[in-house]
CSV table of N, CA and C in Angstrom, one decimal:
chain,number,residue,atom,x,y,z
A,1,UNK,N,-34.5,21.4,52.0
A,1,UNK,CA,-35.0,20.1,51.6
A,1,UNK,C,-36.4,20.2,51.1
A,2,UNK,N,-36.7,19.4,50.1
A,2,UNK,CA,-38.1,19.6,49.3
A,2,UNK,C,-39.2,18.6,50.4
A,3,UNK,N,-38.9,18.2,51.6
A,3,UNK,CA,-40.0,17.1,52.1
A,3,UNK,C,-40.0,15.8,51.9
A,4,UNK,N,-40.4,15.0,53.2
A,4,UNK,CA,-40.5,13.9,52.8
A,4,UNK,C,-41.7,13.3,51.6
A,5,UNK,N,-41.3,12.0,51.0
A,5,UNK,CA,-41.7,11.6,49.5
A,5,UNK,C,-41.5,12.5,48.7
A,6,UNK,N,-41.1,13.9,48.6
A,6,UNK,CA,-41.2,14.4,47.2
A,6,UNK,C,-39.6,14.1,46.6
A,7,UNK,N,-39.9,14.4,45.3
A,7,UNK,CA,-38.9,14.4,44.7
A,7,UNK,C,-38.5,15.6,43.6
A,8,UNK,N,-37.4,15.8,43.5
A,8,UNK,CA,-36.7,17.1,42.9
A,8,UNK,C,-35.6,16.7,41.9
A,9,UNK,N,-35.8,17.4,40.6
A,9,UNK,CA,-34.2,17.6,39.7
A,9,UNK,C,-33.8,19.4,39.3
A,10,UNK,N,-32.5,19.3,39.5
A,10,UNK,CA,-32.0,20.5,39.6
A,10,UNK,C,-30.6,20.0,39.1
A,11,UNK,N,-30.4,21.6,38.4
A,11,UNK,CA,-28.6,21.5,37.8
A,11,UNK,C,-27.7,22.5,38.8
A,12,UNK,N,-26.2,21.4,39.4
A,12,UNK,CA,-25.6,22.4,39.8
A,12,UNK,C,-24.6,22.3,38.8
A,13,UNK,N,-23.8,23.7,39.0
A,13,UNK,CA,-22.6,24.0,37.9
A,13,UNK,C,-21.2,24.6,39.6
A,14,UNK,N,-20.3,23.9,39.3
A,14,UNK,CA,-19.5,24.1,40.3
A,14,UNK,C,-18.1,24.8,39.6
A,15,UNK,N,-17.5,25.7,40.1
A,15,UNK,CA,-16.4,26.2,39.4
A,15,UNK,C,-15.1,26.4,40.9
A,16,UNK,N,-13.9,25.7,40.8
A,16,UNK,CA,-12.8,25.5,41.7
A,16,UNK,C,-11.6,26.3,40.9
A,17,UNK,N,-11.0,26.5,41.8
A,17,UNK,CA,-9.7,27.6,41.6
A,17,UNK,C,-8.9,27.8,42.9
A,18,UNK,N,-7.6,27.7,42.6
A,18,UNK,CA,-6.4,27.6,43.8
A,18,UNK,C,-6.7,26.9,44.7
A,19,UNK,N,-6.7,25.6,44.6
A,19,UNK,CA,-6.9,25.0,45.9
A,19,UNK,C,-6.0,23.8,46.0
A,20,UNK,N,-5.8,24.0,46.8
A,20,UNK,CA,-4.3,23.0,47.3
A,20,UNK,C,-4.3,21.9,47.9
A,21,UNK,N,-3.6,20.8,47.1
A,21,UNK,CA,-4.3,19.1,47.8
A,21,UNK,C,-3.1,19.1,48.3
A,22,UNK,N,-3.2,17.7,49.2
A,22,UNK,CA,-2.7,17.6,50.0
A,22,UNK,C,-1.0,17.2,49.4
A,23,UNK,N,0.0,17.6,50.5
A,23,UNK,CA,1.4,17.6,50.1
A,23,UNK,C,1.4,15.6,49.9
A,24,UNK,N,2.2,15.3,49.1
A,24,UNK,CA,2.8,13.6,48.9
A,24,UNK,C,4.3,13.7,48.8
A,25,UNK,N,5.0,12.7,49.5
A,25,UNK,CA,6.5,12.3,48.8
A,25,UNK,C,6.4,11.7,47.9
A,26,UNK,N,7.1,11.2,46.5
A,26,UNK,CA,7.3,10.7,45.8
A,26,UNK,C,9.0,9.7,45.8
A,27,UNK,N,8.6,8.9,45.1
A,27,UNK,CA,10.2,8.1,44.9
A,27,UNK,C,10.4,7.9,43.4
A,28,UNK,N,11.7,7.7,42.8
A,28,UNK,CA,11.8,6.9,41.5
A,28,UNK,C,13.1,6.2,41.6
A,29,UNK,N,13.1,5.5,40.8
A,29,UNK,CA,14.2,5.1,39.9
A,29,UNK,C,14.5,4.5,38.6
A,30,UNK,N,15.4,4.3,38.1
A,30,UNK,CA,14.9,4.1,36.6
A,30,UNK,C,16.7,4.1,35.8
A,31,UNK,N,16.6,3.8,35.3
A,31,UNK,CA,17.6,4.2,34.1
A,31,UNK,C,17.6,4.9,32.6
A,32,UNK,N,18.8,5.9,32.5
A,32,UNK,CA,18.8,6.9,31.4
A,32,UNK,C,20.8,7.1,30.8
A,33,UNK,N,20.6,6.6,29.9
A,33,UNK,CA,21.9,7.4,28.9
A,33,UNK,C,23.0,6.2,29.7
A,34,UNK,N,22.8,5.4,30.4
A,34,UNK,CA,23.8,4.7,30.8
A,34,UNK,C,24.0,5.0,32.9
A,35,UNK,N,22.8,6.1,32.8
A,35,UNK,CA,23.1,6.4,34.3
A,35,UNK,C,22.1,5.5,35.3
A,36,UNK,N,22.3,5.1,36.2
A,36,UNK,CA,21.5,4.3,37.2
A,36,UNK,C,20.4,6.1,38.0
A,37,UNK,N,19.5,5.8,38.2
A,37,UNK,CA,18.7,6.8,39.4
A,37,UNK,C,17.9,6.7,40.1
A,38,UNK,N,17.8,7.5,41.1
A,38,UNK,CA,16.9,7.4,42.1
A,38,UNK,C,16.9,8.7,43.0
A,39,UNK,N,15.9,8.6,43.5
A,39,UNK,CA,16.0,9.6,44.8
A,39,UNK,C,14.2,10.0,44.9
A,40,UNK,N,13.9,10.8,45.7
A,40,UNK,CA,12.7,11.0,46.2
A,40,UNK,C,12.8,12.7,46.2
A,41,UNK,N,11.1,12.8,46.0
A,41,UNK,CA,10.7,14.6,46.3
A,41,UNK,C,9.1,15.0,46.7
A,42,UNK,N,9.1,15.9,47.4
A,42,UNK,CA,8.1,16.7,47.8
A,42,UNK,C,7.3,17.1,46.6
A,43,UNK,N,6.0,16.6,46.2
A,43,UNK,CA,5.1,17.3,45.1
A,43,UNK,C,4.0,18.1,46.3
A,44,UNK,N,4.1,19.2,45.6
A,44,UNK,CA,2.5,20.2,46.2
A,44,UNK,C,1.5,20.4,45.3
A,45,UNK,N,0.9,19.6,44.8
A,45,UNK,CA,-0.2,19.8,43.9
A,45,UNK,C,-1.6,20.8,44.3
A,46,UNK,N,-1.6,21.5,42.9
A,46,UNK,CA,-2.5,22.6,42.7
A,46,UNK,C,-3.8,22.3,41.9
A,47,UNK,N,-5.0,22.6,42.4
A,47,UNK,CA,-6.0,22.6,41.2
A,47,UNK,C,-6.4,24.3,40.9
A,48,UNK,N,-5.7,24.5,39.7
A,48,UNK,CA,-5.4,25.6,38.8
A,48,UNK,C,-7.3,26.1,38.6
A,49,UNK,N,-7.8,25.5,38.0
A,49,UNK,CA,-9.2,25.6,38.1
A,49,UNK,C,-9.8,24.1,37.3
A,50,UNK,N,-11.3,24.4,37.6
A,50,UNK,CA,-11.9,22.9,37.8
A,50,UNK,C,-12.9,23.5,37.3
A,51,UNK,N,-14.1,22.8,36.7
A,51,UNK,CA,-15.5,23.0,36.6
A,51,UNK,C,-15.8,21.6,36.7
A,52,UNK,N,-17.3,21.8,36.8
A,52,UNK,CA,-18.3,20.7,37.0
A,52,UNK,C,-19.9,21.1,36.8
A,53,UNK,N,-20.7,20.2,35.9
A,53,UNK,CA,-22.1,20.5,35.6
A,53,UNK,C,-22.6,19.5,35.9
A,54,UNK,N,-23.3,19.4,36.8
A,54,UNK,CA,-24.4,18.0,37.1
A,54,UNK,C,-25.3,18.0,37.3
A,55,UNK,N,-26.2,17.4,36.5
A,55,UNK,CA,-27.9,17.3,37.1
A,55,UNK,C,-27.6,16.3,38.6
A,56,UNK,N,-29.0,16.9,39.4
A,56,UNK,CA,-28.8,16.7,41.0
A,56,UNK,C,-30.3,15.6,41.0
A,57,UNK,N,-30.6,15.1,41.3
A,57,UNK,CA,-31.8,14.3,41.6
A,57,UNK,C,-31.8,14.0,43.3
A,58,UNK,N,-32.7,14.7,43.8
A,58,UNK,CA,-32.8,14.2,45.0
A,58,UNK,C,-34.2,13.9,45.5
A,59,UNK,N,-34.4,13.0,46.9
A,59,UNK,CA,-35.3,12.2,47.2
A,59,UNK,C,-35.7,12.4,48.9
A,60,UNK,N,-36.8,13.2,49.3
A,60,UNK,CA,-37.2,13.5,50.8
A,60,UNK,C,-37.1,12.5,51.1
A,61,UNK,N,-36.1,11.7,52.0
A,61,UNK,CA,-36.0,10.5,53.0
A,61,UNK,C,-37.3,11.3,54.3
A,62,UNK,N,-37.2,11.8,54.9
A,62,UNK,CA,-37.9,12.4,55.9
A,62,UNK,C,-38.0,13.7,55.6
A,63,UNK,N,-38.6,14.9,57.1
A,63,UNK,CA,-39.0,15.9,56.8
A,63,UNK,C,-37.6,16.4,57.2
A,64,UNK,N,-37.1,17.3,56.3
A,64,UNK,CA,-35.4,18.1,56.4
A,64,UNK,C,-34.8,16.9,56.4
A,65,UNK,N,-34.8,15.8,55.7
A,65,UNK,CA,-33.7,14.9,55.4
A,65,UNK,C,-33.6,14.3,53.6
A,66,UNK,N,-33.3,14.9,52.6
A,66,UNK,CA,-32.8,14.1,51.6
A,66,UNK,C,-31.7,13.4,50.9
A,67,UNK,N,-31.6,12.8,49.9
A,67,UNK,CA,-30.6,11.6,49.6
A,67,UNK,C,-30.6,12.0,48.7
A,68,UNK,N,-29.3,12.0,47.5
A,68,UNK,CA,-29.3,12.7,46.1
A,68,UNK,C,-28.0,12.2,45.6
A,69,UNK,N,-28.2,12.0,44.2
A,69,UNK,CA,-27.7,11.6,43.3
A,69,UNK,C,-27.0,12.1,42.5
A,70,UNK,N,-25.8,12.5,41.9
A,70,UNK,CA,-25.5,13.6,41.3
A,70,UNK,C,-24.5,12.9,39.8
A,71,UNK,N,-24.8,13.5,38.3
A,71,UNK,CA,-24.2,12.7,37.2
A,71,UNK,C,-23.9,14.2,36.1
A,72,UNK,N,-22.7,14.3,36.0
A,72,UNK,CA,-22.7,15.0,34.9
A,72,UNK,C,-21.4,15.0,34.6
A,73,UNK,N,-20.2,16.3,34.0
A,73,UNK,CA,-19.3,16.3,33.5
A,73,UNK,C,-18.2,17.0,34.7
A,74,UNK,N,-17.0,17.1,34.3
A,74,UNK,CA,-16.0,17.5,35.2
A,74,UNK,C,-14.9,17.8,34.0
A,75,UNK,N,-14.3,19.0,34.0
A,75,UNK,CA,-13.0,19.0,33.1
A,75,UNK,C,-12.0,20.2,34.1
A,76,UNK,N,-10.7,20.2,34.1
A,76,UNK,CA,-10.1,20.9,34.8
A,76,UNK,C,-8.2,21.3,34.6
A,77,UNK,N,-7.7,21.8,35.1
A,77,UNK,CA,-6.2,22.4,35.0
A,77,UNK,C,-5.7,22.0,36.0
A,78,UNK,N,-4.0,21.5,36.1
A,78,UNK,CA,-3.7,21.6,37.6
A,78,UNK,C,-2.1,22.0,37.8
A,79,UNK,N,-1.4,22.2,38.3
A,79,UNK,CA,-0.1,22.3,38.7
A,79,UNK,C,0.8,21.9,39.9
A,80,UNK,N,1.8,21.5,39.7
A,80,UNK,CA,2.6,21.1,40.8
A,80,UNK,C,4.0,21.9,41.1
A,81,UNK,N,4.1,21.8,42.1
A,81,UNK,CA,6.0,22.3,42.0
A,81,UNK,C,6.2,20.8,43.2
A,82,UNK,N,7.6,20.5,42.8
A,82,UNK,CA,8.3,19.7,43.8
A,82,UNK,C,10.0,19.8,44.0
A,83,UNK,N,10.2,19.3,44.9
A,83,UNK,CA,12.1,19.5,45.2
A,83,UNK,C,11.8,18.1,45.9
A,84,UNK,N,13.4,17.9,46.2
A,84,UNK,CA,14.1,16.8,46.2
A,84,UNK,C,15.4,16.3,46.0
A,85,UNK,N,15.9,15.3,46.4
A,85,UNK,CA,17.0,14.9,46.1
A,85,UNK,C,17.2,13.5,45.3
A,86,UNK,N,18.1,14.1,44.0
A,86,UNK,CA,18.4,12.9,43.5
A,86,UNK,C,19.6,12.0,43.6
A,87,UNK,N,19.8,10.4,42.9
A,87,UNK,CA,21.2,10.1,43.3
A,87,UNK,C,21.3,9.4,42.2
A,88,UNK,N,22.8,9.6,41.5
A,88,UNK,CA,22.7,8.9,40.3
A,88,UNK,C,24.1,8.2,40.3
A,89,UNK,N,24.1,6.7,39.7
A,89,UNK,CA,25.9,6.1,39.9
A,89,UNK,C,25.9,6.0,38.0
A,90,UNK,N,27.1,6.4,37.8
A,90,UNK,CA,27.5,5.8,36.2
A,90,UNK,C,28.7,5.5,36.4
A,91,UNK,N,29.6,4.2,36.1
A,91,UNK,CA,30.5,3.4,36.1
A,91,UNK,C,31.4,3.4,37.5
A,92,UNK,N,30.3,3.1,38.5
A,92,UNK,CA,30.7,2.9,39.7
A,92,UNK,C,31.2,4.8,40.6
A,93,UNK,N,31.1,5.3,39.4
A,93,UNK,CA,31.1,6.6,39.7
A,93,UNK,C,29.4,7.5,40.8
A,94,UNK,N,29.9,7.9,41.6
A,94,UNK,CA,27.8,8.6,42.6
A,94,UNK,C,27.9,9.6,42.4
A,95,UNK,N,26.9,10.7,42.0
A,95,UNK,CA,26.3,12.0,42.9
A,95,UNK,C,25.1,12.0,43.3
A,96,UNK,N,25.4,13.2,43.7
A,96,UNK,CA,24.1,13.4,44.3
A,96,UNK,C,23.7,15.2,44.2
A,97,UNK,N,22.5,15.3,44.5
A,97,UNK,CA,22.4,16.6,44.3
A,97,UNK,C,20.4,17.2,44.2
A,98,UNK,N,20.1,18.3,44.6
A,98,UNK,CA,19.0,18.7,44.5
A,98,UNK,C,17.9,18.8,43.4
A,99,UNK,N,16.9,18.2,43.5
A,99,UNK,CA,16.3,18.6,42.1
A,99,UNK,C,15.2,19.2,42.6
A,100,UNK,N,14.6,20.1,41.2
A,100,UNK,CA,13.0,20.8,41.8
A,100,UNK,C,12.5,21.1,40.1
A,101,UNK,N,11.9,21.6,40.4
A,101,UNK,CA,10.9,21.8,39.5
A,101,UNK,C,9.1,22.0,39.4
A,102,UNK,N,9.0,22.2,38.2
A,102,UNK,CA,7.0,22.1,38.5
A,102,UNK,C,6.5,21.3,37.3
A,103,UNK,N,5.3,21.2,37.2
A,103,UNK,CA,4.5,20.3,36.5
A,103,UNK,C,3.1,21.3,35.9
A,104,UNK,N,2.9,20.9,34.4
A,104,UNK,CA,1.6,21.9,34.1
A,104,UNK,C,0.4,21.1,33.9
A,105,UNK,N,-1.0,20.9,34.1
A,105,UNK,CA,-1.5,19.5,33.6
A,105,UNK,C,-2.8,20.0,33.4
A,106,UNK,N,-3.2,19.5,32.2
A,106,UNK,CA,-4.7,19.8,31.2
A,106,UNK,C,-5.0,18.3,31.1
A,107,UNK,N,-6.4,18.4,32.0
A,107,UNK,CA,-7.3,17.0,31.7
A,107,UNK,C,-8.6,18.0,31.1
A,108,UNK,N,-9.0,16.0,30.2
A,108,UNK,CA,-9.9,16.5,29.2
A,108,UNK,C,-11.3,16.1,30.0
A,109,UNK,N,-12.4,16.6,29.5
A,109,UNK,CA,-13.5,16.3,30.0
A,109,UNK,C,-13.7,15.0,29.7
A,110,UNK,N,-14.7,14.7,31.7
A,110,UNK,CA,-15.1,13.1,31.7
A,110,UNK,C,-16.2,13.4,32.2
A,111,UNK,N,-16.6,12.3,32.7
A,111,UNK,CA,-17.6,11.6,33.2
A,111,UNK,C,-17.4,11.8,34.7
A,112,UNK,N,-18.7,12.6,35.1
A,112,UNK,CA,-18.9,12.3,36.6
A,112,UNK,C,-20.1,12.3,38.1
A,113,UNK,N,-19.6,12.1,38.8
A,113,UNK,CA,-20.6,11.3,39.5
A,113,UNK,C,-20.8,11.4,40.7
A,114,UNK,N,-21.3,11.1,41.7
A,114,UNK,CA,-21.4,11.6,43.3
A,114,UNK,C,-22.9,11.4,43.5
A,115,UNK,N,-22.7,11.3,45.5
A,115,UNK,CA,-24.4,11.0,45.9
A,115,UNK,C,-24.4,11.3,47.2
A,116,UNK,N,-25.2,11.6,48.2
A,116,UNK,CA,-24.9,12.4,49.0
A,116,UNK,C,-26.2,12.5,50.2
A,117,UNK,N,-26.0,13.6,51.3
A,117,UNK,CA,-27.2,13.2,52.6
A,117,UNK,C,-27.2,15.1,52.5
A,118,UNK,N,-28.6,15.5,53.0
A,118,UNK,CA,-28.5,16.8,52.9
A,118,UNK,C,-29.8,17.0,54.1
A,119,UNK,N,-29.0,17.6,54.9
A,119,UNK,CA,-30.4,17.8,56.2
A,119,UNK,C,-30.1,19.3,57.0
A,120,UNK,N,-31.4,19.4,57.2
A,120,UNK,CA,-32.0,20.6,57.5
A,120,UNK,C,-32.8,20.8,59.1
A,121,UNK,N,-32.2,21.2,60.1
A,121,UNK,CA,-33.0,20.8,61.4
A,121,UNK,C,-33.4,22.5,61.7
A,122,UNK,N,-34.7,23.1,62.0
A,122,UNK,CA,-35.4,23.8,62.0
A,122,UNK,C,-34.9,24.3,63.8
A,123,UNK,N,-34.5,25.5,64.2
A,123,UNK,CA,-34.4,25.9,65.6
A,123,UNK,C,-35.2,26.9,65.8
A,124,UNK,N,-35.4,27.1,66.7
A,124,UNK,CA,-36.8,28.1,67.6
A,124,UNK,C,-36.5,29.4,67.0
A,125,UNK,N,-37.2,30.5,66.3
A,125,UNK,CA,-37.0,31.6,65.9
A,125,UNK,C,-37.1,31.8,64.7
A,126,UNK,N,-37.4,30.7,64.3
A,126,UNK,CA,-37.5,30.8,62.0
A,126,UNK,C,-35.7,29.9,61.8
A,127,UNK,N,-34.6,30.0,62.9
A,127,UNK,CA,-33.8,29.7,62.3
A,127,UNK,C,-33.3,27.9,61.6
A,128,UNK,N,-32.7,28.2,60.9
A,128,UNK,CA,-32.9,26.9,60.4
A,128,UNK,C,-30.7,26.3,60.5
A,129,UNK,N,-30.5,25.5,60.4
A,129,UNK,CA,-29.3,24.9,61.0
A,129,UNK,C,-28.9,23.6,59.8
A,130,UNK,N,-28.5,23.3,58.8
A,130,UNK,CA,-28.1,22.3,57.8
A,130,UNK,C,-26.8,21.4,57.9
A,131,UNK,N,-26.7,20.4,57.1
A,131,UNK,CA,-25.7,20.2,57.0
A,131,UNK,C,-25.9,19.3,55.4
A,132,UNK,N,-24.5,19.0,54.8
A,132,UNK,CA,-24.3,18.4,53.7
A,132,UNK,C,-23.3,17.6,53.6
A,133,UNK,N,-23.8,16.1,53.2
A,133,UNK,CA,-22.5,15.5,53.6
A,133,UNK,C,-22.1,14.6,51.7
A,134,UNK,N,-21.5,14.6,51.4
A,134,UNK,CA,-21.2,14.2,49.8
A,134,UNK,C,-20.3,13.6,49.1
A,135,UNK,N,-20.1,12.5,48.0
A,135,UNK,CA,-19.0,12.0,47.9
A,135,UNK,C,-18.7,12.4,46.0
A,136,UNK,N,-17.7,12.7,45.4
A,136,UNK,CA,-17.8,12.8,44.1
A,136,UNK,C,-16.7,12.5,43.4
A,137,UNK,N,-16.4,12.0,42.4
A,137,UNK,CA,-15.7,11.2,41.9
A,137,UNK,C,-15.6,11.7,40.2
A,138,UNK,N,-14.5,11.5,39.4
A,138,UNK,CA,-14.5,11.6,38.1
A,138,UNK,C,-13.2,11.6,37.6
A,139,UNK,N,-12.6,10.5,36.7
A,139,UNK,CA,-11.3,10.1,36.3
A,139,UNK,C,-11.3,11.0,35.1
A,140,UNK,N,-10.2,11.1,34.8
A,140,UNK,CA,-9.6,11.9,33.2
A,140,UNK,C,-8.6,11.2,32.6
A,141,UNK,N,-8.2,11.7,31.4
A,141,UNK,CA,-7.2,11.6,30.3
A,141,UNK,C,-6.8,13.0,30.8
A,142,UNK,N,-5.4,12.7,31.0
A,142,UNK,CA,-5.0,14.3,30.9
A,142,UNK,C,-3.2,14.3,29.7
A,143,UNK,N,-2.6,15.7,29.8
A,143,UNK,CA,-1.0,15.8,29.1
A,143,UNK,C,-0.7,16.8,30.0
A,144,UNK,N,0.7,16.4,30.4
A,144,UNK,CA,0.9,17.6,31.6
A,144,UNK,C,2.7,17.8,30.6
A,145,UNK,N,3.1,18.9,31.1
A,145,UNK,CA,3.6,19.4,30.7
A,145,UNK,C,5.1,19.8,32.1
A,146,UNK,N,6.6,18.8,32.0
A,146,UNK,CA,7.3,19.4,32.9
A,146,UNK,C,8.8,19.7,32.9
A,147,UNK,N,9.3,20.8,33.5
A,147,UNK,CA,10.4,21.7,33.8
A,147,UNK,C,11.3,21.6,34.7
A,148,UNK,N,12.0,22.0,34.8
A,148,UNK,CA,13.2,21.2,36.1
A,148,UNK,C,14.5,22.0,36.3
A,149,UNK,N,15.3,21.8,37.2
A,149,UNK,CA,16.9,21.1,37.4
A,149,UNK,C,17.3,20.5,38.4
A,150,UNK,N,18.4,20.4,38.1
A,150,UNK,CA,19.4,19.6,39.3
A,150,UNK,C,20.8,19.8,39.2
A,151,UNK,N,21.2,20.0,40.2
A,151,UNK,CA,21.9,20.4,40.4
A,151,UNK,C,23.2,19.6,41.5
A,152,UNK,N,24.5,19.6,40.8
A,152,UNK,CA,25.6,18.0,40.6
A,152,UNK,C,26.7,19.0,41.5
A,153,UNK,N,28.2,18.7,42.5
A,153,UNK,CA,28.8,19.6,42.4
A,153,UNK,C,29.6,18.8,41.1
A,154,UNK,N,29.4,17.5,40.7
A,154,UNK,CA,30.3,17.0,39.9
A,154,UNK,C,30.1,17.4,38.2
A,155,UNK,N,28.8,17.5,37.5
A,155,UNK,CA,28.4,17.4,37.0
A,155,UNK,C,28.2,19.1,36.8
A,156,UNK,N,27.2,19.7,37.7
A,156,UNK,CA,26.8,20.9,37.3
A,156,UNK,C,25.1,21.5,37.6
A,157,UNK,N,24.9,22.7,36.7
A,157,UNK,CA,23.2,22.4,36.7
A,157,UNK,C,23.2,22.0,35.8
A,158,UNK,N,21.9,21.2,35.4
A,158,UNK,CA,21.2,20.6,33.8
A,158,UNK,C,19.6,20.7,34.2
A,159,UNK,N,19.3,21.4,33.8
A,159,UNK,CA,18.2,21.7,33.5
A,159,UNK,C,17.1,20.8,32.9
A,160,UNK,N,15.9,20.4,32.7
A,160,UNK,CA,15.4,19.2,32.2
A,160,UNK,C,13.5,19.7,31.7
A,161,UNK,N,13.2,19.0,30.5
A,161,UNK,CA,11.7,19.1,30.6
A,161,UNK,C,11.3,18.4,29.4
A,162,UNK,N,10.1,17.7,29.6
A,162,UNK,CA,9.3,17.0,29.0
A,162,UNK,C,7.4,17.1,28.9
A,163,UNK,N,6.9,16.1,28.4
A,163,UNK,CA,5.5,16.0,28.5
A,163,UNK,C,5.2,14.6,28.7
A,164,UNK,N,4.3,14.2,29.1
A,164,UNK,CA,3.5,12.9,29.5
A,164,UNK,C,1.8,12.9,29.3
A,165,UNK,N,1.7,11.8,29.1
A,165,UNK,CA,0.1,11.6,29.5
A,165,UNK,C,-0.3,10.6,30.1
A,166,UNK,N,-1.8,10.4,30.3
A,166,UNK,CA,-1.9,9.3,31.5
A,166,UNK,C,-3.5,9.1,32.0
A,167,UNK,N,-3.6,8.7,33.0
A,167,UNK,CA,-5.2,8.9,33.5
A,167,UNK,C,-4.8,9.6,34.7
A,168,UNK,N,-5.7,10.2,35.3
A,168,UNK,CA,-5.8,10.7,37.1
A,168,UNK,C,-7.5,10.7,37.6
A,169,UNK,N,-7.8,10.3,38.5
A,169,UNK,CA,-9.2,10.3,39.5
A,169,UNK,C,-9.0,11.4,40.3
A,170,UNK,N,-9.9,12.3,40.4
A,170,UNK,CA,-10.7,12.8,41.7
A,170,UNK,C,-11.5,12.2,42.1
A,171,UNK,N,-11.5,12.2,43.5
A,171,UNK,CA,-12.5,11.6,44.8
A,171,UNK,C,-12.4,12.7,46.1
A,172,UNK,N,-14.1,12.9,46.0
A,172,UNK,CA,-13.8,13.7,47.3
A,172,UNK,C,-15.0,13.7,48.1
A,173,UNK,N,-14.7,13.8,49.6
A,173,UNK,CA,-15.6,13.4,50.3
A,173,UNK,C,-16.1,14.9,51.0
């Protein structure tokens, strides 16, 4: 910490790779080609890699206590794999059957932001003891890119893939 009243600007550059958020179930349903569907799956989402450059502004609340402000850019990669089960009826006709697959996804650079508590408590011997507590945030435009099957005993495997786009937020505490 720079001391109480003073004030500091500094650039951090942050670089993320393989890190694994948290598991979600998913649901759908929808209609396609005349078939009714639905069913639910396990997504495991990956951040493939991430960067971030932000000027830091921070503010000596006390002596080993500042408050800081953080504004710059965020762009990043991600990936998924999920399984699941689908169910589909066409003319009163059901199956059902496993599906899996993964997901590829490129967001573009945004806008981002975060602010935060950073303290520093001094213990007997020169040693010093910190902590950092921080919140940050930054939405995208991204195109993901996805692959598949499923698998029918009635039907068969069929194989599947497309692309999408969309927004997505990071938030992290």
């Amino acid at each position: 910490t720079q001391g109480q009243g003073k004030f500091a600007v500094g650039m951090d550059q942050e670089f993320v790779f393989d890190r694994d958020l948290k598991k979600k179930t998913q649901s759908f349903s929808g209609t396609a080609a005349g078939a009714t569907l639905t069913g639910s799956y396990d997504v495991k989402p990956e951040i493939k890699n991430m960067y971030r450059t932000m000027v830091k502004a921070s503010y000596g609340l006390l002596e080993g206590l500042d408050v800081y402000v953080k504004l710059g850019t965020a762009d990043g990669e991600g990936r998924d794999s999920y399984s699941g089960t689908a169910n589909w009826t066409v003319g009163g006709v059901r199956g059902q059957g496993p599906l899996s697959g993964n997901d590829k996804l490129k967001t573009g650079n945004a806008f981002a932001y975060g602010g935060g508590l950073k303290g520093v408590y001094a213990l007997p011997g020169d040693w010093l003891i910190g902590a950092d507590a921080q919140y940050l945030r930054h939405g995208h435009n991204y195109k993901a890119t996805t692959s598949g099957t499923y698998v029918d005993p009635l039907i068969g495997r069929a194989a599947f893939e497309g692309s999408s786009k969309g927004k997505i937020t990071f938030q992290e505490w």
